[in-house]
Coordinates of C-alpha atoms in Angstrom, one line a residue:
L1 CA 0.7 24.8 33.4
L2 CA -1.2 27.0 35.8
V3 CA -1.0 24.4 38.5
Y4 CA 2.7 24.0 37.9
M5 CA 3.3 27.7 38.2
A6 CA 1.3 28.0 41.3
H7 CA 3.2 25.1 42.9
F8 CA 6.6 26.7 42.2
A9 CA 5.7 30.3 42.7
P10 CA 7.2 32.0 45.7
N11 CA 5.0 32.8 48.7
N12 CA 4.8 36.6 48.9
T13 CA 2.8 36.7 52.1
I14 CA 4.4 38.8 54.8
V15 CA 4.0 37.6 58.4
P16 CA 5.2 39.0 61.8
P17 CA 8.7 37.6 62.7
F18 CA 7.4 36.4 66.1
D19 CA 4.3 34.4 66.9
V20 CA 4.3 35.1 70.7
P21 CA 3.2 38.3 72.3
G22 CA 5.1 40.5 74.7
V23 CA 8.9 41.1 74.9
R24 CA 10.8 38.4 73.1
L25 CA 14.3 37.0 73.9
V26 CA 16.8 36.1 71.2
I27 CA 20.2 34.7 72.1
G28 CA 22.6 34.4 69.2
G29 CA 20.7 32.8 66.4
N30 CA 17.9 31.3 68.5
F31 CA 14.6 32.5 69.7
I32 CA 14.1 31.5 73.4
D33 CA 10.6 30.3 74.0
T34 CA 10.4 31.1 77.7
F35 CA 7.7 31.1 80.4
N36 CA 9.4 34.2 81.9
P37 CA 10.0 36.8 79.1
P38 CA 12.3 39.7 79.6
V39 CA 11.1 42.6 81.7
L40 CA 11.9 46.3 80.9
R41 CA 12.1 48.6 84.0
D42 CA 13.4 52.2 84.1
G43 CA 15.7 51.6 81.1
Q44 CA 17.0 48.4 82.5
V45 CA 16.6 44.9 80.9
L46 CA 15.8 42.2 83.4
L47 CA 16.2 38.5 82.5
S48 CA 14.8 35.6 84.5
F49 CA 17.1 33.6 86.6
D50 CA 15.9 30.4 84.9
D51 CA 16.7 31.8 81.4
I52 CA 20.2 32.9 82.5
K53 CA 20.9 29.5 84.1
A54 CA 19.6 27.7 81.0
H55 CA 21.2 29.8 78.3
I56 CA 24.0 32.0 79.7
D57 CA 25.4 30.7 83.0
P58 CA 24.7 27.1 84.1
Y59 CA 26.6 27.8 87.3
I60 CA 24.5 30.8 88.6
W61 CA 23.3 29.9 92.1
F62 CA 20.2 31.0 94.0
D63 CA 19.9 30.3 97.7
E64 CA 16.2 30.5 98.1
A65 CA 16.2 30.3 101.9
L66 CA 18.5 33.4 102.1
Q67 CA 17.2 35.0 98.9
K68 CA 20.8 35.4 97.6
I69 CA 22.2 35.1 94.1
T70 CA 25.8 34.1 93.4
V71 CA 27.5 34.5 90.0
T72 CA 31.1 33.1 89.6
T73 CA 33.5 33.6 86.8
K74 CA 37.2 32.8 86.5
D75 CA 38.2 35.9 88.4
R76 CA 35.0 37.2 90.0
V77 CA 32.5 36.2 92.7
I78 CA 29.4 38.4 92.5
R79 CA 26.8 38.2 95.3
M80 CA 23.3 39.9 95.2
K81 CA 20.3 39.8 97.4
T82 CA 16.8 40.1 96.1
G83 CA 15.4 43.6 96.6
S84 CA 18.9 45.1 97.5
L85 CA 20.8 47.7 95.5
E86 CA 24.1 46.6 97.0
A87 CA 26.1 43.8 95.5
L88 CA 29.5 42.4 96.4
V89 CA 32.2 41.8 93.8
N90 CA 35.1 39.9 95.2
E91 CA 33.9 41.0 98.7
K92 CA 33.9 44.7 97.6
P93 CA 30.6 46.7 97.6
M94 CA 29.1 47.8 94.4
E95 CA 25.9 49.8 93.8
L96 CA 23.3 48.5 91.5
K97 CA 21.0 50.7 89.3
F98 CA 18.2 48.1 89.8
P99 CA 17.9 45.2 92.2
A100 CA 17.1 41.5 91.6
V101 CA 13.4 41.3 92.0
E102 CA 10.5 38.8 91.9
E103 CA 8.0 39.3 89.1
E104 CA 4.9 37.1 88.8
G105 CA 6.5 34.4 90.9
A106 CA 9.8 34.4 88.9
L107 CA 13.2 35.8 89.9
Y108 CA 14.6 38.5 87.6
L109 CA 18.2 39.9 87.5
P110 CA 19.4 43.2 86.0
I111 CA 21.4 41.8 83.1
D112 CA 23.1 45.1 82.2
F113 CA 25.0 44.8 85.5
L114 CA 26.2 41.3 84.7
R115 CA 27.0 41.6 81.0
D116 CA 30.7 42.5 81.5
F117 CA 31.1 39.6 83.9
Y118 CA 29.4 37.2 81.4
K119 CA 31.2 38.8 78.4
I120 CA 27.9 39.4 76.5
T121 CA 26.2 42.3 74.7
V122 CA 22.6 43.1 75.4
R123 CA 20.4 45.2 73.1
Y124 CA 16.7 46.0 73.1
E125 CA 15.1 46.5 69.7
P126 CA 11.7 48.3 70.0
V127 CA 10.8 47.5 66.4
N128 CA 10.1 43.9 67.2
D129 CA 10.0 44.3 71.0
V130 CA 12.9 42.0 71.4
V131 CA 15.9 41.7 73.7
I132 CA 19.0 40.4 71.8
V133 CA 21.9 38.8 73.6
D134 CA 25.2 37.9 72.0
F135 CA 28.4 36.3 73.5
K136 CA 31.5 38.4 72.9
N137 CA 34.1 36.8 70.7
Q138 CA 31.3 34.8 69.0
R139 CA 32.2 34.5 65.3
A140 CA 29.6 35.1 62.7
A141 CA 29.6 36.1 59.0
T142 CA 27.8 39.2 57.9
A143 CA 25.6 39.2 54.8
Y144 CA 24.0 42.0 52.9
P145 CA 21.0 41.8 50.6
N146 CA 21.9 41.9 46.8
D147 CA 18.9 44.1 46.1
A148 CA 15.4 44.9 47.4
R149 CA 14.1 41.6 46.1
T150 CA 16.1 39.8 48.8
V151 CA 13.7 38.4 51.5
V152 CA 14.1 36.6 54.8
R153 CA 11.7 33.6 55.1
K154 CA 10.3 31.7 58.0
G155 CA 11.7 28.4 56.7
M156 CA 14.0 26.9 54.0
S157 CA 11.5 27.1 51.2
I158 CA 10.2 29.7 48.8
R159 CA 6.7 28.4 49.8
E160 CA 7.5 29.7 53.4
P161 CA 6.0 33.2 54.2
I162 CA 8.3 36.3 54.4
V163 CA 9.3 37.6 57.7
K164 CA 11.5 40.5 56.5
K165 CA 11.9 42.6 53.3
F166 CA 14.5 45.2 52.4
E167 CA 13.5 48.5 50.9
G168 CA 15.6 50.2 48.2
F169 CA 15.9 54.0 47.3
G170 CA 12.7 54.9 45.6
E171 CA 10.0 52.9 43.9
K172 CA 12.0 51.7 40.8
K173 CA 15.5 51.4 42.3
L174 CA 16.4 48.0 43.7
T175 CA 19.7 49.0 45.4
V176 CA 19.8 48.5 49.1
P177 CA 22.3 50.4 51.2
A178 CA 24.9 48.2 53.0
T179 CA 24.2 49.6 56.5
I180 CA 24.2 47.9 59.9
E181 CA 20.4 48.1 59.9
N182 CA 20.3 46.1 56.6
S183 CA 22.9 43.6 57.7
L184 CA 22.3 39.9 58.4
L185 CA 24.3 37.8 60.8
V186 CA 24.8 34.3 59.5
F187 CA 24.6 31.5 62.1
E188 CA 24.3 28.4 60.0
E189 CA 24.9 27.3 56.5
F190 CA 22.8 24.8 54.5
E191 CA 22.9 23.7 50.9
E192 CA 20.9 26.6 49.4
W193 CA 20.1 28.7 52.5
Y194 CA 21.6 30.6 55.4
K195 CA 20.1 30.8 58.8
V196 CA 20.3 34.5 59.7
R197 CA 19.3 37.2 62.2
A198 CA 18.5 40.7 61.1
Y199 CA 19.6 43.8 63.1
D200 CA 16.0 44.2 64.4
G201 CA 16.2 40.6 65.8
T202 CA 14.2 38.9 63.1
L203 CA 15.2 35.3 62.7
G204 CA 14.8 33.3 59.5
Y205 CA 16.4 31.9 56.3
V206 CA 17.7 33.7 53.2
K207 CA 18.6 32.1 49.8
K208 CA 22.4 32.1 49.4
E209 CA 22.0 33.6 45.9
E210 CA 20.1 36.6 47.3
V211 CA 22.9 37.9 49.5
T212 CA 26.6 38.8 49.4
L213 CA 28.7 37.4 52.2
S214 CA 31.3 39.6 53.9
D215 CA 34.3 38.3 55.8
M216 CA 33.9 36.4 59.1
E217 CA 33.5 38.9 61.9
I218 CA 33.8 38.8 65.7
I219 CA 30.5 40.2 67.1
V220 CA 32.4 42.2 69.8
E221 CA 36.2 42.2 70.0
E222 CA 37.5 41.2 73.4
P223 CA 41.1 40.6 74.5
K224 CA 41.8 37.0 74.8
E225 CA 42.1 35.7 78.3
E226 CA 45.2 34.0 79.3
E227 CA 45.1 31.0 81.6
P228 CA 47.2 31.6 84.8
P229 CA 50.6 29.8 84.5
L230 CA 50.7 26.3 86.0
L231 CA 53.3 25.5 88.6
S232 CA 55.5 23.6 86.2
Q233 CA 55.5 22.5 82.6
G234 CA 56.6 19.1 83.6
K235 CA 55.9 16.7 86.4
I236 CA 54.8 17.9 89.9
N237 CA 55.6 15.9 93.0
L238 CA 53.1 16.8 95.8
V239 CA 53.3 15.0 99.2
W240 CA 50.5 15.0 101.7
D241 CA 51.8 15.3 105.2
M242 CA 49.5 13.9 107.9
T243 CA 49.7 16.4 110.8
Y244 CA 46.8 15.0 112.9
S245 CA 49.5 13.9 115.4
K246 CA 52.9 15.2 116.2
H247 CA 54.6 12.1 114.7
N248 CA 55.0 13.5 111.2
I249 CA 57.0 12.0 108.4
E250 CA 60.5 13.5 108.5
L251 CA 61.1 15.0 105.1
N252 CA 63.9 17.2 103.8
R253 CA 65.5 18.0 100.5
D254 CA 68.6 15.8 101.2
T255 CA 66.9 12.5 102.3
T256 CA 63.7 12.9 100.3
P257 CA 64.6 14.9 97.1
G258 CA 62.3 15.7 94.3
I259 CA 59.4 17.2 96.3
D260 CA 57.8 20.4 94.8
V261 CA 54.8 20.9 97.0
I262 CA 54.0 19.7 100.5
S263 CA 50.4 19.6 101.7
P264 CA 50.0 19.5 105.5
T265 CA 46.5 18.5 106.8
W266 CA 46.1 21.8 108.6
F267 CA 42.5 23.0 108.3
E268 CA 39.3 21.0 108.9
I269 CA 35.7 21.9 109.4
V270 CA 34.7 20.6 112.8
D271 CA 31.0 21.5 113.3
R272 CA 27.8 22.5 111.3
E273 CA 28.5 26.2 111.8
G274 CA 31.6 25.9 109.7
T275 CA 34.2 26.3 112.5
I276 CA 37.7 25.6 111.2
K277 CA 40.2 23.7 113.3
N278 CA 43.7 25.1 112.7
R279 CA 46.9 23.0 113.1
A280 CA 49.2 25.4 111.2
T281 CA 52.5 26.7 112.6
P282 CA 54.8 29.4 111.3
S283 CA 57.8 27.2 112.0
Y284 CA 56.5 24.5 109.6
M285 CA 56.2 27.2 106.9
E286 CA 59.8 28.4 107.5
Y287 CA 61.1 24.8 107.3
A288 CA 59.1 24.0 104.1
H289 CA 60.3 27.1 102.3
A290 CA 63.9 26.6 103.5
N291 CA 63.7 23.2 101.8
G292 CA 62.5 24.8 98.6
W293 CA 58.9 23.5 98.8
Q294 CA 55.6 25.3 98.2
V295 CA 53.0 24.7 100.9
W296 CA 49.5 24.0 99.8
A297 CA 47.7 23.5 103.1
L298 CA 45.0 20.8 102.9
F299 CA 41.5 22.0 103.9
S300 CA 38.9 19.3 104.6
N301 CA 35.3 18.9 105.6
N302 CA 34.2 16.7 108.5
F303 CA 34.2 13.3 106.7
N304 CA 32.1 11.7 109.5
D305 CA 29.2 14.3 109.3
I306 CA 27.7 14.1 105.8
E307 CA 24.6 15.9 106.9
G308 CA 26.6 18.8 108.4
T309 CA 28.6 19.1 105.1
S310 CA 25.2 19.3 103.2
L311 CA 23.9 22.1 105.4
I312 CA 27.1 24.1 104.9
L313 CA 27.4 23.6 101.1
N314 CA 23.8 24.7 100.6
N315 CA 24.0 27.8 102.7
S316 CA 25.4 30.8 100.9
D317 CA 26.3 32.7 104.0
K318 CA 28.2 29.7 105.6
R319 CA 30.1 29.1 102.3
Q320 CA 31.1 32.8 102.2
E321 CA 32.2 32.8 105.9
I322 CA 34.2 29.7 105.5
I323 CA 36.0 31.1 102.4
R324 CA 36.7 34.3 104.2
N325 CA 38.2 32.4 107.1
I326 CA 40.4 30.0 105.2
L327 CA 41.7 32.8 103.0
A328 CA 42.5 34.8 106.2
Y329 CA 44.6 31.8 107.4
A330 CA 46.3 31.6 104.0
A331 CA 47.3 35.3 104.3
L332 CA 48.4 34.9 108.0
Y333 CA 50.7 31.9 107.3
K334 CA 51.8 33.1 103.8
L335 CA 50.6 29.9 102.1
D336 CA 51.4 29.2 98.5
G337 CA 48.1 27.3 97.9
I338 CA 45.1 25.5 99.2
N339 CA 44.3 21.8 98.6
L340 CA 40.5 21.2 99.0
D341 CA 39.8 17.7 100.3
F342 CA 36.0 17.4 100.8
E343 CA 34.8 13.8 101.0
N344 CA 31.7 11.8 101.9
I345 CA 29.2 14.2 100.2
Y346 CA 25.7 13.5 99.2
K347 CA 25.4 12.8 95.5
K348 CA 22.6 15.4 95.4
D349 CA 25.1 18.0 96.7
R350 CA 27.4 17.5 93.7
D351 CA 26.5 20.9 92.2
A352 CA 26.7 22.6 95.6
Y353 CA 30.2 21.5 96.1
T354 CA 31.2 22.7 92.6
Q355 CA 29.6 26.0 93.5
F356 CA 31.7 26.2 96.7
V357 CA 34.9 25.6 94.7
R358 CA 33.9 28.1 92.0
E359 CA 33.3 30.8 94.8
F360 CA 36.6 29.9 96.4
Y361 CA 38.8 30.0 93.3
P362 CA 38.6 33.7 92.2
L363 CA 39.2 35.0 95.7
A364 CA 42.1 32.6 96.2
K365 CA 43.7 33.7 92.9
E366 CA 43.5 37.3 94.1
Q367 CA 45.8 36.3 96.9
G368 CA 48.1 34.5 94.4
L369 CA 47.2 31.1 95.7
Y370 CA 47.2 27.8 93.8
V371 CA 44.1 25.9 94.2
S372 CA 43.8 22.1 93.9
V373 CA 40.9 19.7 94.6
D374 CA 41.0 16.1 95.6
V375 CA 38.6 13.6 93.9
T376 CA 38.2 9.8 94.1
V377 CA 38.1 7.5 91.2
P378 CA 34.9 7.6 89.0
D379 CA 32.1 5.1 89.2
G380 CA 32.3 4.3 92.9
S381 CA 29.7 4.9 95.6
D382 CA 27.2 7.8 95.5
N383 CA 28.7 9.6 98.6
W384 CA 32.4 8.9 97.9
S385 CA 32.6 9.0 94.1
K386 CA 29.6 10.1 92.2
C387 CA 29.4 13.2 94.4
Y388 CA 32.1 15.0 92.2
D389 CA 31.5 16.7 88.9
R390 CA 35.1 16.2 87.8
K391 CA 34.8 18.1 84.6
A392 CA 33.2 21.1 86.3
L393 CA 35.8 21.0 89.1
A394 CA 38.7 20.8 86.6
E395 CA 37.4 23.9 84.9
S396 CA 37.3 25.7 88.3
V397 CA 40.8 25.0 89.7
D398 CA 44.5 24.8 88.8
Y399 CA 45.0 21.1 89.6
V400 CA 42.9 18.0 90.2
C401 CA 44.4 15.4 92.6
L402 CA 43.1 11.9 91.7
M403 CA 43.0 9.7 94.9
T404 CA 43.8 6.4 93.1
Y405 CA 43.3 4.4 96.2
D406 CA 41.9 2.4 98.1
Q407 CA 41.0 -0.4 95.6
H408 CA 40.8 -2.7 98.6
W409 CA 39.8 -0.7 101.6
A410 CA 40.2 -1.5 105.3
S411 CA 36.9 -3.5 105.6
S412 CA 37.0 -4.9 102.1
P413 CA 35.5 -8.4 101.9
K414 CA 38.4 -9.4 99.7
A415 CA 42.2 -9.1 100.3
G416 CA 44.1 -7.2 97.7
S417 CA 46.2 -4.3 96.6
T418 CA 45.6 -0.7 97.7
A419 CA 46.1 0.3 94.1
E420 CA 47.2 -2.2 91.6
L421 CA 48.5 -1.0 88.2
T422 CA 45.7 -2.2 86.0
W423 CA 43.1 -0.7 88.3
V424 CA 44.9 2.6 88.4
E425 CA 45.3 2.8 84.6
E426 CA 41.6 2.0 84.1
N427 CA 40.5 4.8 86.4
L428 CA 43.1 7.2 85.2
N429 CA 41.8 6.8 81.6
K430 CA 38.2 7.4 82.8
T431 CA 39.3 10.5 84.6
L432 CA 41.2 11.8 81.6
R433 CA 37.9 12.0 79.7
E434 CA 36.9 14.8 82.1
V435 CA 40.2 16.3 83.4
P436 CA 42.8 17.8 81.1
A437 CA 46.1 15.8 81.5
E438 CA 48.1 19.0 82.3
K439 CA 45.9 19.6 85.4
L440 CA 45.8 16.1 86.7
L441 CA 48.0 14.8 89.6
L442 CA 48.1 11.0 90.1
G443 CA 47.7 9.8 93.7
I444 CA 50.2 7.1 94.8
P445 CA 49.5 5.5 98.2
L446 CA 52.7 5.1 100.1
Y447 CA 51.1 2.7 102.5
T448 CA 49.6 -0.8 102.2
R449 CA 47.5 -3.3 104.3
L450 CA 48.5 -6.5 106.0
W451 CA 45.6 -8.9 105.4
T452 CA 45.0 -11.7 107.9
T453 CA 42.8 -14.7 107.1
F454 CA 41.8 -17.0 109.9
T455 CA 39.0 -19.3 111.1
E456 CA 36.9 -18.4 114.2
D457 CA 33.8 -20.4 115.3
G458 CA 33.9 -22.3 112.1
Q459 CA 33.8 -19.2 110.0
V460 CA 36.6 -17.8 107.7
K461 CA 37.3 -14.2 108.6
L462 CA 39.4 -11.4 107.1
Q463 CA 41.0 -8.5 108.9
S464 CA 43.4 -5.8 107.7
K465 CA 45.9 -3.4 109.2
A466 CA 47.4 -0.3 107.5
L467 CA 51.2 -0.1 107.3
N468 CA 53.6 2.4 105.9
I469 CA 56.1 1.0 103.4
T470 CA 59.0 0.8 105.9
S471 CA 56.8 -1.2 108.3
A472 CA 55.6 -3.5 105.5
W473 CA 59.0 -4.5 104.4
K474 CA 60.0 -5.1 108.1
E475 CA 56.9 -7.4 108.5
I476 CA 58.1 -9.4 105.5
E477 CA 61.7 -9.6 106.7
D478 CA 60.7 -10.5 110.3
N479 CA 58.4 -13.3 109.1
E480 CA 60.6 -14.6 106.2
A481 CA 57.7 -14.1 103.9
V482 CA 57.8 -15.5 100.3
V483 CA 58.0 -12.4 98.0
A484 CA 57.2 -12.4 94.2
W485 CA 56.7 -9.8 91.7
N486 CA 53.0 -9.6 90.6
E487 CA 52.7 -8.4 86.9
V488 CA 49.0 -7.6 87.2
S489 CA 49.2 -5.5 90.3
G490 CA 52.7 -4.1 89.3
Q491 CA 53.8 -4.7 92.9
Y492 CA 55.6 -7.2 95.1
Q493 CA 53.2 -9.6 96.7
A494 CA 54.2 -11.4 100.0
N495 CA 52.6 -14.3 101.8
F496 CA 53.4 -16.1 105.1
E497 CA 51.7 -18.3 107.7
K498 CA 52.0 -17.7 111.4
D499 CA 50.0 -19.2 114.4
G500 CA 47.5 -20.8 112.2
K501 CA 46.8 -17.7 110.3
S502 CA 47.5 -16.6 106.6
Y503 CA 48.9 -13.2 105.9
Q504 CA 49.1 -11.3 102.6
L505 CA 50.7 -8.1 101.5
W506 CA 50.9 -6.0 98.3
V507 CA 53.9 -3.6 98.7
E508 CA 54.9 -0.4 97.0
D509 CA 58.6 0.3 96.4
A510 CA 60.7 2.2 93.9
D511 CA 60.0 -0.5 91.2
S512 CA 56.2 -0.4 91.6
V513 CA 56.2 3.4 91.6

């Protein structure tokens, strides 16, 4: 009987709530076991860059070469330099009470300055030497001890030691006042236990029967953010207009109805310093607006210089200067939006490109611009497909333009469609796993390739030539090609022989679109 009673008797040993020395960090209902604990300086709480990145903001960016930190939110770009008391918030100066500093080899940031941007609360509790961070609008139930016999234990068993007791009024009275100091935030529910955090930062478990649960509460009330309105609740028709030469496609609302947005290829980075080539003209803007179109000017990197793109994306100063310049052009020409078309990027620079877009978006929105970004289909090559974090980009812009082409490219070893229906559907479904449907624009190639198969020096060779749709149908007509509807590609397929060579075409038209 004594053995039985000892086995089931509760453990009344009281132990400290934390096993590690120094200032502790608790975020929500979790103790953060960190190599770089919080630092307290002149009434300021400093958190390490690594802990902020791991637990608060995965997109915070540190340019080690320039010693610059960049924080981006939906509507703010915050830039800081280590050791400096001046920060920039959306390019406007702001004085810091304490700078970002290096402590014992780790970078630390003044979290009080950032808490409003991150929508967090930060509190230091000297009782347990703990910094407590909560996310605003985080929902948690509040519980209060039933009486002074309520205890918080280290684990979910009465055999676990006690980490917190509640004192009543006087020696014999068990009543515990329902004050904030005696409250418990409930973060998780189990069969017989709650996982809780006490006001003093103590973490542990309490028996359900030992507490009374109040209504669900929001830790800090914040007004709900509204997403900026999209251009349209229905379909959007955007047309890219290649303005590299003066022979542009002639478009107007009478002969080419249904266009909502036109995106001329106006701005392009031409060197490793980030110099931007400008092809814009005020007359084009006047013509577009007279036709009722918005103008989202296309802004591209140098597709042929992947190393140059890498140098720019990984340099905070160059990113900032490029963004300033492109937004100055946007203001000068009264643009409605910017279409970002960065291609041929190292896979290792995937996050750097996302960072560039995240820094661009809040400043563009301040100017009332729509921001769209072009991405290729998933699962392609490292530099042309896997270089995009489509989910993160979709969270950072208004629209994502999916370039569902080229399935068979200029130097493809096999002749085929630029974008056959089954291939488009497959890649569209993959993309929709990462990009919300209401933000996704489907790219349709209004061009095709004339494939030529011939024998030379005993070897079978394949060549291709790009044609617009009008030229493609003229080629078919001139050569009296055999045309048949291809159910798999969802296009007309044409074949003809000429001068000992075989020709093939997969053609878009109203039916295929």
